[in-house]
mmCIF file of C-alpha atoms in Angstrom:
data_model
loop_
_atom_site.group_PDB
_atom_site.id
_atom_site.type_symbol
_atom_site.label_atom_id
_atom_site.label_comp_id
_atom_site.label_asym_id
_atom_site.label_seq_id
_atom_site.Cartn_x
_atom_site.Cartn_y
_atom_site.Cartn_z
ATOM 1 C CA MET A 1 -22.347 -14.410 -2.313
ATOM 2 C CA ILE A 2 -24.465 -14.320 0.820
ATOM 3 C CA LYS A 3 -28.114 -14.630 -0.051
ATOM 4 C CA LEU A 4 -30.619 -11.851 0.595
ATOM 5 C CA ASN A 5 -32.330 -13.719 3.445
ATOM 6 C CA PHE A 6 -28.986 -13.894 5.286
ATOM 7 C CA VAL A 7 -28.705 -10.107 5.025
ATOM 8 C CA VAL A 8 -32.269 -9.656 6.282
ATOM 9 C CA ILE A 9 -31.506 -11.876 9.284
ATOM 10 C CA LEU A 10 -28.322 -9.917 9.904
ATOM 11 C CA LEU A 11 -30.084 -6.553 9.870
ATOM 12 C CA SER A 12 -32.892 -7.718 12.113
ATOM 13 C CA VAL A 13 -30.422 -9.002 14.687
ATOM 14 C CA CYS A 14 -28.392 -5.779 14.509
ATOM 15 C CA LEU A 15 -31.493 -3.700 15.194
ATOM 16 C CA SER A 16 -32.135 -5.687 18.348
ATOM 17 C CA LEU A 17 -28.617 -5.223 19.720
ATOM 18 C CA SER A 18 -28.153 -3.167 22.835
ATOM 19 C CA ALA A 19 -25.696 -0.275 22.944
ATOM 20 C CA SER A 20 -23.051 -2.485 24.602
ATOM 21 C CA ASP A 21 -23.401 -5.159 21.909
ATOM 22 C CA SER A 22 -22.606 -2.937 18.941
ATOM 23 C CA LEU A 23 -20.679 -5.420 16.788
ATOM 24 C CA PHE A 24 -22.250 -8.326 14.951
ATOM 25 C CA VAL A 25 -20.728 -10.719 12.430
ATOM 26 C CA TYR A 26 -22.594 -13.297 10.378
ATOM 27 C CA ILE A 27 -20.493 -16.034 8.734
ATOM 28 C CA GLU A 28 -22.205 -17.923 5.931
ATOM 29 C CA LYS A 29 -20.402 -21.233 6.539
ATOM 30 C CA HIS A 30 -18.307 -22.342 9.508
ATOM 31 C CA GLU A 31 -17.079 -25.523 7.818
ATOM 32 C CA LEU A 32 -15.072 -25.008 4.662
ATOM 33 C CA LYS A 33 -12.592 -26.754 2.417
ATOM 34 C CA ASN A 34 -9.621 -25.466 0.471
ATOM 35 C CA ASN A 35 -10.720 -23.216 -2.438
ATOM 36 C CA ASP A 36 -14.063 -22.501 -0.700
ATOM 37 C CA THR A 37 -14.963 -18.865 -0.061
ATOM 38 C CA LEU A 38 -15.372 -17.530 3.451
ATOM 39 C CA ASN A 39 -18.227 -15.007 3.130
ATOM 40 C CA PHE A 40 -19.169 -12.855 6.088
ATOM 41 C CA GLU A 41 -21.164 -9.749 6.892
ATOM 42 C CA CYS A 42 -19.945 -7.343 9.557
ATOM 43 C CA ALA A 43 -22.300 -4.773 11.050
ATOM 44 C CA TYR A 44 -21.192 -2.154 13.553
ATOM 45 C CA LYS A 45 -23.872 -0.117 15.312
ATOM 46 C CA TYR A 46 -22.554 3.337 16.149
ATOM 47 C CA GLU A 47 -24.132 6.440 17.610
ATOM 48 C CA ASN A 48 -21.341 8.945 16.959
ATOM 49 C CA VAL A 49 -21.338 10.043 13.314
ATOM 50 C CA SER A 50 -17.532 10.317 13.431
ATOM 51 C CA ARG A 51 -17.466 6.505 13.369
ATOM 52 C CA SER A 52 -19.287 6.235 10.055
ATOM 53 C CA LYS A 53 -15.961 5.670 8.278
ATOM 54 C CA ILE A 54 -13.524 3.530 10.264
ATOM 55 C CA THR A 55 -11.594 0.265 9.817
ATOM 56 C CA LEU A 56 -12.305 -3.434 10.287
ATOM 57 C CA ASN A 57 -9.274 -5.584 11.095
ATOM 58 C CA VAL A 58 -9.654 -9.334 10.591
ATOM 59 C CA VAL A 59 -7.075 -11.602 12.202
ATOM 60 C CA ILE A 60 -7.137 -15.348 11.519
ATOM 61 C CA GLU A 61 -5.013 -17.742 13.542
ATOM 62 C CA ASN A 62 -4.996 -21.454 14.196
ATOM 63 C CA ILE A 63 -6.160 -22.597 17.621
ATOM 64 C CA GLU A 64 -2.596 -23.538 18.532
ATOM 65 C CA LYS A 65 -1.588 -19.876 17.904
ATOM 66 C CA THR A 66 1.391 -20.843 15.762
ATOM 67 C CA LYS A 67 0.255 -19.117 12.549
ATOM 68 C CA GLN A 68 -1.545 -15.856 11.953
ATOM 69 C CA TRP A 69 -2.926 -13.933 8.950
ATOM 70 C CA LYS A 70 -4.050 -10.291 8.936
ATOM 71 C CA PHE A 71 -6.541 -8.451 6.743
ATOM 72 C CA ARG A 72 -8.102 -5.010 6.971
ATOM 73 C CA TYR A 73 -11.109 -3.477 5.268
ATOM 74 C CA PRO A 74 -12.934 -0.135 5.197
ATOM 75 C CA LEU A 75 -15.981 -0.142 7.478
ATOM 76 C CA ILE A 76 -18.277 2.457 5.946
ATOM 77 C CA ASN A 77 -21.636 3.320 7.495
ATOM 78 C CA GLY A 78 -21.164 0.359 9.844
ATOM 79 C CA SER A 79 -21.031 -2.261 7.110
ATOM 80 C CA ALA A 80 -18.411 -4.506 5.488
ATOM 81 C CA SER A 81 -18.828 -7.752 3.565
ATOM 82 C CA PRO A 82 -15.496 -9.108 2.291
ATOM 83 C CA ALA A 83 -14.899 -12.543 0.793
ATOM 84 C CA ILE A 84 -11.773 -14.557 1.597
ATOM 85 C CA ILE A 85 -10.943 -17.563 -0.591
ATOM 86 C CA VAL A 86 -9.328 -20.381 1.381
ATOM 87 C CA GLY A 87 -5.987 -21.079 -0.309
ATOM 88 C CA LYS A 88 -5.069 -24.581 -1.407
ATOM 89 C CA ASP A 89 -2.145 -24.705 1.033
ATOM 90 C CA ILE A 90 -4.049 -23.706 4.172
ATOM 91 C CA PRO A 91 -3.742 -26.715 6.559
ATOM 92 C CA GLU A 92 -6.847 -28.466 7.800
ATOM 93 C CA GLY A 93 -7.828 -27.583 11.330
ATOM 94 C CA LYS A 94 -9.712 -25.223 13.601
ATOM 95 C CA TYR A 95 -9.204 -21.494 13.177
ATOM 96 C CA ALA A 96 -10.216 -18.455 15.217
ATOM 97 C CA ILE A 97 -11.280 -15.332 13.333
ATOM 98 C CA SER A 98 -11.128 -12.140 15.381
ATOM 99 C CA PHE A 99 -12.869 -9.004 14.156
ATOM 100 C CA LEU A 100 -11.418 -5.794 15.601
ATOM 101 C CA ILE A 101 -12.850 -2.340 15.023
ATOM 102 C CA GLN A 102 -10.202 0.383 14.738
ATOM 103 C CA ASN A 103 -11.450 3.902 15.335
ATOM 104 C CA ASP A 104 -9.591 5.371 12.372
ATOM 105 C CA PHE A 105 -9.477 5.300 8.601
ATOM 106 C CA LEU A 106 -6.633 5.137 6.095
ATOM 107 C CA ARG A 107 -4.566 8.332 6.157
ATOM 108 C CA VAL A 108 -0.980 9.316 6.815
ATOM 109 C CA LYS A 109 0.595 11.912 9.060
ATOM 110 C CA GLY A 110 4.054 13.365 8.780
ATOM 111 C CA LYS A 111 6.648 15.794 10.054
ATOM 112 C CA ILE A 112 8.830 17.763 7.642
ATOM 113 C CA ARG A 113 12.273 18.233 9.123
ATOM 114 C CA ASP A 114 13.604 21.812 9.146
ATOM 115 C CA TYR A 115 10.357 23.050 7.638
ATOM 116 C CA ASN A 116 10.344 26.611 6.324
ATOM 117 C CA SER A 117 7.299 28.221 7.937
ATOM 118 C CA LYS A 118 7.168 30.696 5.024
ATOM 119 C CA SER A 119 6.669 27.856 2.553
ATOM 120 C CA LYS A 120 3.626 27.991 0.277
ATOM 121 C CA GLY A 121 2.796 24.407 1.281
ATOM 122 C CA ILE A 122 3.338 21.026 -0.303
ATOM 123 C CA ASN A 123 1.696 18.972 -3.018
ATOM 124 C CA PHE A 124 0.744 15.397 -2.264
ATOM 125 C CA ILE A 125 0.263 12.827 -5.021
ATOM 126 C CA LEU A 126 -1.066 9.312 -4.486
ATOM 127 C CA LEU A 127 -0.270 6.713 -7.172
ATOM 128 C CA THR A 128 -2.281 3.493 -6.799
ATOM 129 C CA LYS A 129 -1.588 0.002 -8.132
ATOM 130 C CA ASP A 130 -4.489 0.554 -10.565
ATOM 131 C CA LYS A 131 -2.416 3.382 -12.066
ATOM 132 C CA ASP A 132 -4.820 6.029 -10.775
ATOM 133 C CA ALA A 133 -3.278 9.284 -9.569
ATOM 134 C CA PHE A 134 -4.786 11.660 -6.997
ATOM 135 C CA LEU A 135 -3.331 15.091 -6.276
ATOM 136 C CA ASP A 136 -3.987 17.176 -3.173
ATOM 137 C CA PHE A 137 -2.559 20.197 -1.379
ATOM 138 C CA LEU A 138 -1.332 20.124 2.221
ATOM 139 C CA ALA A 139 -0.641 23.076 4.512
ATOM 140 C CA PRO A 140 1.673 21.939 7.344
ATOM 141 C CA ASP A 141 1.705 23.877 10.593
ATOM 142 C CA LYS A 142 4.688 26.052 11.546
ATOM 143 C CA GLN A 143 6.535 23.035 12.951
ATOM 144 C CA GLY A 144 6.033 21.066 9.723
ATOM 145 C CA TYR A 145 3.358 18.627 10.953
ATOM 146 C CA PHE A 146 0.555 17.582 8.597
ATOM 147 C CA THR A 147 -2.164 14.963 8.191
ATOM 148 C CA THR A 148 -3.740 13.891 4.911
ATOM 149 C CA LYS A 149 -7.433 13.473 4.324
ATOM 150 C CA LYS A 150 -8.942 9.996 4.617
ATOM 151 C CA MET A 151 -8.073 7.812 1.635
ATOM 152 C CA LEU A 152 -9.475 4.613 0.177
ATOM 153 C CA PHE A 153 -7.376 2.291 -1.977
ATOM 154 C CA GLU A 154 -6.541 -1.409 -2.104
ATOM 155 C CA ASP A 155 -3.158 -3.105 -1.858
ATOM 156 C CA THR A 156 -0.314 -0.576 -1.804
ATOM 157 C CA ALA A 157 0.218 2.865 -3.265
ATOM 158 C CA ARG A 158 3.126 5.246 -3.628
ATOM 159 C CA VAL A 159 2.854 8.711 -2.105
ATOM 160 C CA VAL A 160 5.127 11.511 -3.242
ATOM 161 C CA PHE A 161 5.435 14.964 -1.679
ATOM 162 C CA SER A 162 6.852 18.085 -3.323
ATOM 163 C CA GLU A 163 7.203 21.649 -2.112
ATOM 164 C CA ILE A 164 5.217 24.221 -4.061
ATOM 165 C CA GLY A 165 7.398 26.544 -6.099
ATOM 166 C CA ARG A 166 10.595 24.457 -5.900
ATOM 167 C CA LYS A 167 11.924 22.504 -8.846
ATOM 168 C CA ASN A 168 14.215 20.213 -6.843
ATOM 169 C CA GLN A 169 13.239 18.050 -3.907
ATOM 170 C CA TYR A 170 14.823 18.866 -0.558
ATOM 171 C CA LEU A 171 12.079 17.573 1.711
ATOM 172 C CA TYR A 172 12.857 15.095 4.459
ATOM 173 C CA ILE A 173 9.630 13.698 5.873
ATOM 174 C CA ASP A 174 9.058 11.320 8.742
ATOM 175 C CA LEU A 175 5.852 9.548 7.704
ATOM 176 C CA GLU A 176 3.442 7.280 9.581
ATOM 177 C CA ASN A 177 0.360 5.417 8.401
ATOM 178 C CA TYR A 178 -2.356 5.690 11.054
ATOM 179 C CA LEU A 179 -3.536 2.137 10.395
ATOM 180 C CA ASP A 180 -0.046 0.696 10.887
ATOM 181 C CA SER A 181 0.175 2.075 14.412
ATOM 182 C CA SER A 182 -0.788 0.020 17.444
ATOM 183 C CA PHE A 183 -4.370 0.570 18.587
ATOM 184 C CA THR A 184 -6.925 -0.554 21.126
ATOM 185 C CA PRO A 185 -10.075 -1.883 19.431
ATOM 186 C CA ILE A 186 -13.325 -0.136 20.283
ATOM 187 C CA ALA A 187 -15.172 -3.418 19.651
ATOM 188 C CA MET A 188 -14.007 -6.995 19.171
ATOM 189 C CA LEU A 189 -15.621 -10.360 18.441
ATOM 190 C CA THR A 190 -14.186 -13.834 17.776
ATOM 191 C CA GLU A 191 -15.718 -16.664 15.720
ATOM 192 C CA PHE A 192 -14.411 -20.153 14.877
ATOM 193 C CA ILE A 193 -14.293 -22.068 11.607
ATOM 194 C CA THR A 194 -13.063 -25.478 10.485
ATOM 195 C CA ILE A 195 -11.018 -26.071 7.350
ATOM 196 C CA GLY A 196 -11.291 -29.580 5.888
ATOM 197 C CA THR A 197 -11.875 -32.631 8.079
ATOM 198 C CA PRO A 198 -9.131 -32.632 10.711
ATOM 199 C CA LEU A 199 -7.937 -36.087 11.786
ATOM 200 C CA ASN A 200 -7.946 -35.080 15.428
ATOM 201 C CA ILE A 201 -11.125 -33.450 16.668
ATOM 202 C CA MET A 202 -10.173 -30.357 18.641
ATOM 203 C CA ASP A 203 -10.890 -30.511 22.359
ATOM 204 C CA SER A 204 -13.828 -28.148 22.901
ATOM 205 C CA SER A 205 -12.142 -26.818 26.029
ATOM 206 C CA LYS A 206 -9.409 -25.265 23.874
ATOM 207 C CA ILE A 207 -12.029 -23.326 21.958
ATOM 208 C CA LEU A 208 -13.793 -22.241 25.127
ATOM 209 C CA ASN A 209 -10.515 -21.050 26.633
ATOM 210 C CA TYR A 210 -9.299 -19.324 23.471
ATOM 211 C CA LYS A 211 -8.774 -15.569 23.799
ATOM 212 C CA PHE A 212 -7.328 -13.285 21.165
ATOM 213 C CA ASP A 213 -4.422 -11.208 22.472
ATOM 214 C CA PHE A 214 -4.513 -7.906 20.608
ATOM 215 C CA SER A 215 -1.893 -6.381 22.931
ATOM 216 C CA ASN A 216 0.764 -8.613 21.378
ATOM 217 C CA GLN A 217 0.127 -7.534 17.800
ATOM 218 C CA LYS A 218 3.002 -6.250 15.696
ATOM 219 C CA ASN A 219 2.504 -3.275 13.418
ATOM 220 C CA TYR A 220 1.882 -3.867 9.727
ATOM 221 C CA THR A 221 5.141 -3.577 7.823
ATOM 222 C CA LEU A 222 6.108 -3.773 4.185
ATOM 223 C CA THR A 223 8.764 -6.262 3.152
ATOM 224 C CA GLN A 224 12.066 -4.676 2.227
ATOM 225 C CA ALA A 225 14.508 -6.267 -0.197
ATOM 226 C CA LEU A 226 17.923 -7.094 1.268
ATOM 227 C CA VAL A 227 21.213 -6.946 -0.560
ATOM 228 C CA ASN A 228 22.946 -10.245 0.247
ATOM 229 C CA SER A 229 25.505 -10.446 -2.515
ATOM 230 C CA THR A 230 28.409 -8.315 -3.703
ATOM 231 C CA THR A 231 29.229 -10.284 -6.850
ATOM 232 C CA LYS A 232 26.808 -8.264 -8.986
ATOM 233 C CA LYS A 233 26.520 -4.563 -9.606
ATOM 234 C CA LYS A 234 24.177 -2.755 -7.251
ATOM 235 C CA VAL A 235 21.919 -1.675 -10.110
ATOM 236 C CA THR A 236 21.593 -5.339 -11.202
ATOM 237 C CA LEU A 237 20.598 -6.334 -7.675
ATOM 238 C CA PHE A 238 18.164 -3.428 -7.548
ATOM 239 C CA ASP A 239 16.648 -4.466 -10.875
ATOM 240 C CA GLU A 240 16.188 -8.043 -9.641
ATOM 241 C CA ALA A 241 14.612 -6.858 -6.382
ATOM 242 C CA TYR A 242 12.233 -4.149 -7.612
ATOM 243 C CA SER A 243 11.376 -4.699 -11.288
ATOM 244 C CA SER A 244 8.150 -6.663 -11.585
ATOM 245 C CA GLY A 245 5.586 -7.812 -14.130
ATOM 246 C CA LEU A 246 6.059 -6.389 -17.609
ATOM 247 C CA PHE A 247 8.840 -4.123 -16.322
ATOM 248 C CA LYS A 248 10.959 -7.209 -15.667
ATOM 249 C CA PHE A 249 10.878 -8.529 -19.224
ATOM 250 C CA GLY A 250 11.680 -7.226 -22.663
ATOM 251 C CA SER A 251 14.760 -5.461 -23.965
ATOM 252 C CA SER A 252 15.654 -2.325 -22.022
ATOM 253 C CA GLN A 253 18.533 0.088 -21.675
ATOM 254 C CA ILE A 254 19.446 0.568 -18.015
ATOM 255 C CA PHE A 255 21.052 3.647 -16.495
ATOM 256 C CA ASP A 256 22.688 3.364 -13.080
ATOM 257 C CA GLY A 257 21.972 5.943 -10.376
ATOM 258 C CA LEU A 258 23.506 3.948 -7.531
ATOM 259 C CA GLU A 259 27.180 3.742 -8.447
ATOM 260 C CA SER A 260 27.287 6.439 -11.124
ATOM 261 C CA ASN A 261 26.719 10.141 -10.464
ATOM 262 C CA GLN A 262 25.749 11.041 -14.037
ATOM 263 C CA ILE A 263 22.010 10.997 -13.319
ATOM 264 C CA GLY A 264 22.454 12.876 -10.032
ATOM 265 C CA ASN A 265 24.489 15.617 -11.708
ATOM 266 C CA SER A 266 21.727 16.324 -14.240
ATOM 267 C CA ILE A 267 19.160 19.094 -13.822
ATOM 268 C CA ASP A 268 16.279 16.661 -14.282
ATOM 269 C CA ILE A 269 15.557 13.201 -15.657
ATOM 270 C CA PHE A 270 14.753 14.302 -19.217
ATOM 271 C CA THR A 271 17.833 16.493 -19.506
ATOM 272 C CA PHE A 272 19.857 13.398 -18.613
ATOM 273 C CA LEU A 273 18.102 11.217 -21.203
ATOM 274 C CA GLN A 274 18.305 13.765 -23.998
ATOM 275 C CA GLY A 275 20.743 12.511 -26.637
ATOM 276 C CA ARG A 276 21.409 9.231 -24.834
ATOM 277 C CA ILE A 277 18.572 7.176 -26.375
ATOM 278 C CA ALA A 278 18.460 6.619 -30.122
ATOM 279 C CA GLY A 279 15.022 7.604 -31.456
ATOM 280 C CA LEU A 280 13.901 9.425 -28.267
ATOM 281 C CA ILE A 281 13.013 13.076 -28.893
ATOM 282 C CA VAL A 282 12.893 15.410 -25.867
ATOM 283 C CA ASN A 283 11.521 18.942 -26.308
ATOM 284 C CA LYS A 284 10.193 21.705 -24.074
ATOM 285 C CA ASP A 285 7.213 23.849 -24.963
ATOM 286 C CA ASN A 286 6.850 27.563 -24.213
ATOM 287 C CA ALA A 287 5.412 26.788 -20.765
ATOM 288 C CA GLY A 288 8.455 24.726 -19.827
ATOM 289 C CA SER A 289 6.651 21.376 -20.025
ATOM 290 C CA TYR A 290 8.425 18.395 -21.564
ATOM 291 C CA LYS A 291 7.084 16.791 -24.753
ATOM 292 C CA LEU A 292 8.378 13.302 -25.499
ATOM 293 C CA LYS A 293 8.255 11.255 -28.677
ATOM 294 C CA TRP A 294 9.888 8.079 -29.872
ATOM 295 C CA ARG A 295 10.441 9.111 -33.450
ATOM 296 C CA GLU A 296 6.759 9.976 -34.153
ATOM 297 C CA GLY A 297 5.148 7.754 -31.509
ATOM 298 C CA PRO A 298 4.106 8.469 -27.894
ATOM 299 C CA VAL A 299 6.196 7.771 -24.784
ATOM 300 C CA ASP A 300 4.850 6.588 -21.414
ATOM 301 C CA VAL A 301 6.638 7.585 -18.199
ATOM 302 C CA TYR A 302 6.516 5.546 -14.984
ATOM 303 C CA LEU A 303 7.687 6.332 -11.479
ATOM 304 C CA ASP A 304 8.299 3.180 -9.425
ATOM 305 C CA GLU A 305 6.075 1.374 -11.965
ATOM 306 C CA PHE A 306 3.190 3.857 -11.590
ATOM 307 C CA LYS A 307 2.296 5.839 -14.680
ATOM 308 C CA VAL A 308 2.809 9.595 -14.216
ATOM 309 C CA ASP A 309 2.782 12.655 -16.435
ATOM 310 C CA ASN A 310 5.984 14.187 -17.784
ATOM 311 C CA ASP A 311 5.883 17.319 -15.644
ATOM 312 C CA PHE A 312 5.571 15.337 -12.433
ATOM 313 C CA ALA A 313 8.503 13.095 -13.387
ATOM 314 C CA SER A 314 10.662 16.140 -14.118
ATOM 315 C CA TYR A 315 10.332 17.233 -10.477
ATOM 316 C CA ILE A 316 11.936 14.065 -9.108
ATOM 317 C CA ASN A 317 15.291 14.881 -7.543
ATOM 318 C CA THR A 318 17.873 13.163 -9.732
ATOM 319 C CA ASN A 319 19.996 12.306 -6.685
ATOM 320 C CA ASP A 320 17.168 10.059 -5.477
ATOM 321 C CA ILE A 321 17.003 7.968 -8.664
ATOM 322 C CA ALA A 322 18.407 4.449 -8.342
ATOM 323 C CA MET A 323 17.780 3.251 -11.884
ATOM 324 C CA ILE A 324 16.187 4.203 -15.191
ATOM 325 C CA LYS A 325 14.958 1.526 -17.607
ATOM 326 C CA VAL A 326 14.105 2.639 -21.124
ATOM 327 C CA PHE A 327 12.076 0.379 -23.429
ATOM 328 C CA SER A 328 11.733 1.078 -27.137
ATOM 329 C CA PRO A 329 8.286 0.572 -28.768
ATOM 330 C CA ILE A 330 9.506 -2.780 -30.117
ATOM 331 C CA GLY A 331 11.488 -3.782 -27.040
ATOM 332 C CA GLY A 332 8.609 -5.081 -24.931
ATOM 333 C CA GLY A 333 8.054 -3.623 -21.491
ATOM 334 C CA PRO A 334 4.939 -2.172 -19.832
ATOM 335 C CA SER A 335 3.240 -0.744 -22.951
ATOM 336 C CA LEU A 336 3.210 -0.811 -26.735
ATOM 337 C CA ASN A 337 4.673 2.696 -26.731
ATOM 338 C CA GLY A 338 8.163 3.750 -25.822
ATOM 339 C CA SER A 339 8.499 3.585 -22.021
ATOM 340 C CA ILE A 340 10.713 5.324 -19.466
ATOM 341 C CA ALA A 341 10.646 3.621 -16.045
ATOM 342 C CA ILE A 342 12.171 5.654 -13.198
ATOM 343 C CA TYR A 343 12.987 3.856 -9.933
ATOM 344 C CA THR A 344 13.775 5.718 -6.715
ATOM 345 C CA LYS A 345 16.205 4.543 -4.056
ATOM 346 C CA ARG A 346 14.691 2.439 -1.271
ATOM 347 C CA GLY A 347 15.231 -0.428 1.141
ATOM 348 C CA ALA A 348 18.852 -1.528 1.493
ATOM 349 C CA PHE A 349 19.725 0.748 -1.431
ATOM 350 C CA TYR A 350 18.607 3.872 0.403
ATOM 351 C CA SER A 351 20.989 5.676 2.730
ATOM 352 C CA GLU A 352 19.476 6.700 6.056
ATOM 353 C CA ASN A 353 22.011 9.545 5.996
ATOM 354 C CA SER A 354 20.272 11.075 2.996
ATOM 355 C CA SER A 355 19.093 14.661 3.386
ATOM 356 C CA ARG A 356 15.890 13.906 1.445
ATOM 357 C CA LYS A 357 12.986 11.541 2.000
ATOM 358 C CA TYR A 358 9.723 12.394 0.275
ATOM 359 C CA ASN A 359 8.693 9.245 -1.639
ATOM 360 C CA PHE A 360 6.968 6.389 0.247
ATOM 361 C CA GLN A 361 5.101 3.152 -0.270
ATOM 362 C CA VAL A 362 1.935 2.924 1.843
ATOM 363 C CA ARG A 363 -0.145 -0.174 2.513
ATOM 364 C CA GLY A 364 -3.866 0.300 2.021
ATOM 365 C CA TYR A 365 -6.846 -2.008 2.492
ATOM 366 C CA ASN A 366 -7.135 -5.618 1.400
ATOM 367 C CA PRO A 367 -9.171 -6.279 -1.759
ATOM 368 C CA GLN A 368 -12.818 -7.159 -1.104
ATOM 369 C CA THR A 369 -12.131 -10.600 -2.561
ATOM 370 C CA GLU A 370 -8.738 -12.202 -2.180
ATOM 371 C CA ILE A 371 -6.990 -15.487 -1.428
ATOM 372 C CA TRP A 372 -5.995 -16.504 2.100
ATOM 373 C CA LYS A 373 -2.590 -18.096 1.673
#
């Protein structure tokens, strides 16, 4: 952690900056080794209050410009202080670190195709990797355009939209993450660090002539799994590609929504499961909400490995379900209770000709401490 006197120095320098020199970065150490931590303080002096919550992009590349790593962090009230641990496999050498200020914050915008202007609006749920769930209401304009509020979460999250008052999902949304779009930085600064003790000392002229080219940056994208084999069932390939962690292990019963239409022909997910799983009890209360038990024990429900409540899961369009994995309380899986894991179609398993698209994975900010690898 950067010591207090470093922060004091940083603040005093920031206060002396002119309006044109609004970005300052203090790096604790410029010479590091593998497994060391790269600590830095970023301070952005702004005059417009609208820039009190924007984004810091950090791009690291070797001087030869053959390898590049990207990170992004929330810049709140002009301050950010992440820590990046140098991975054990990062080669020794000279590296340029470019700090780019993006005049936007994490949020998504979308367009609902064939939007009914008489609609009551749509619900928006955000499911984070920490299993937190946030629900909000959106009121698109008459053409179906909408923008969410600013959001703050690390890693990736799943966002799901549903139309108010409709049991089944018929939304088709074209979605864009503001931070994944190309942008022109409102401020930029480049520093240099050394990893290890390079055998060949870098010619200082290469450092002096180095210039970061932000115009050649590709948008952030999320890796999609590719189907490269036809010897296995599609649901087996899907399971191998998208089941992770505790969802990958244990004894589970798998139901196929890719090559079988049984799930898609059901009213909802719980109607399909009713009577198909020994020990699973599915009931509805007077309000129409589902109550689940495994014999006398509780049941946890997951959508794309995010824990959700039963009512929310019942609104998932069954035609969009790729696979269901059901774990008994003694079969392992994500919890000690009975577990129902619902997976929606995506990647190479998702047809672009589908009439529905309302469930997305969105990349958020990098953790405040993480490994550079």
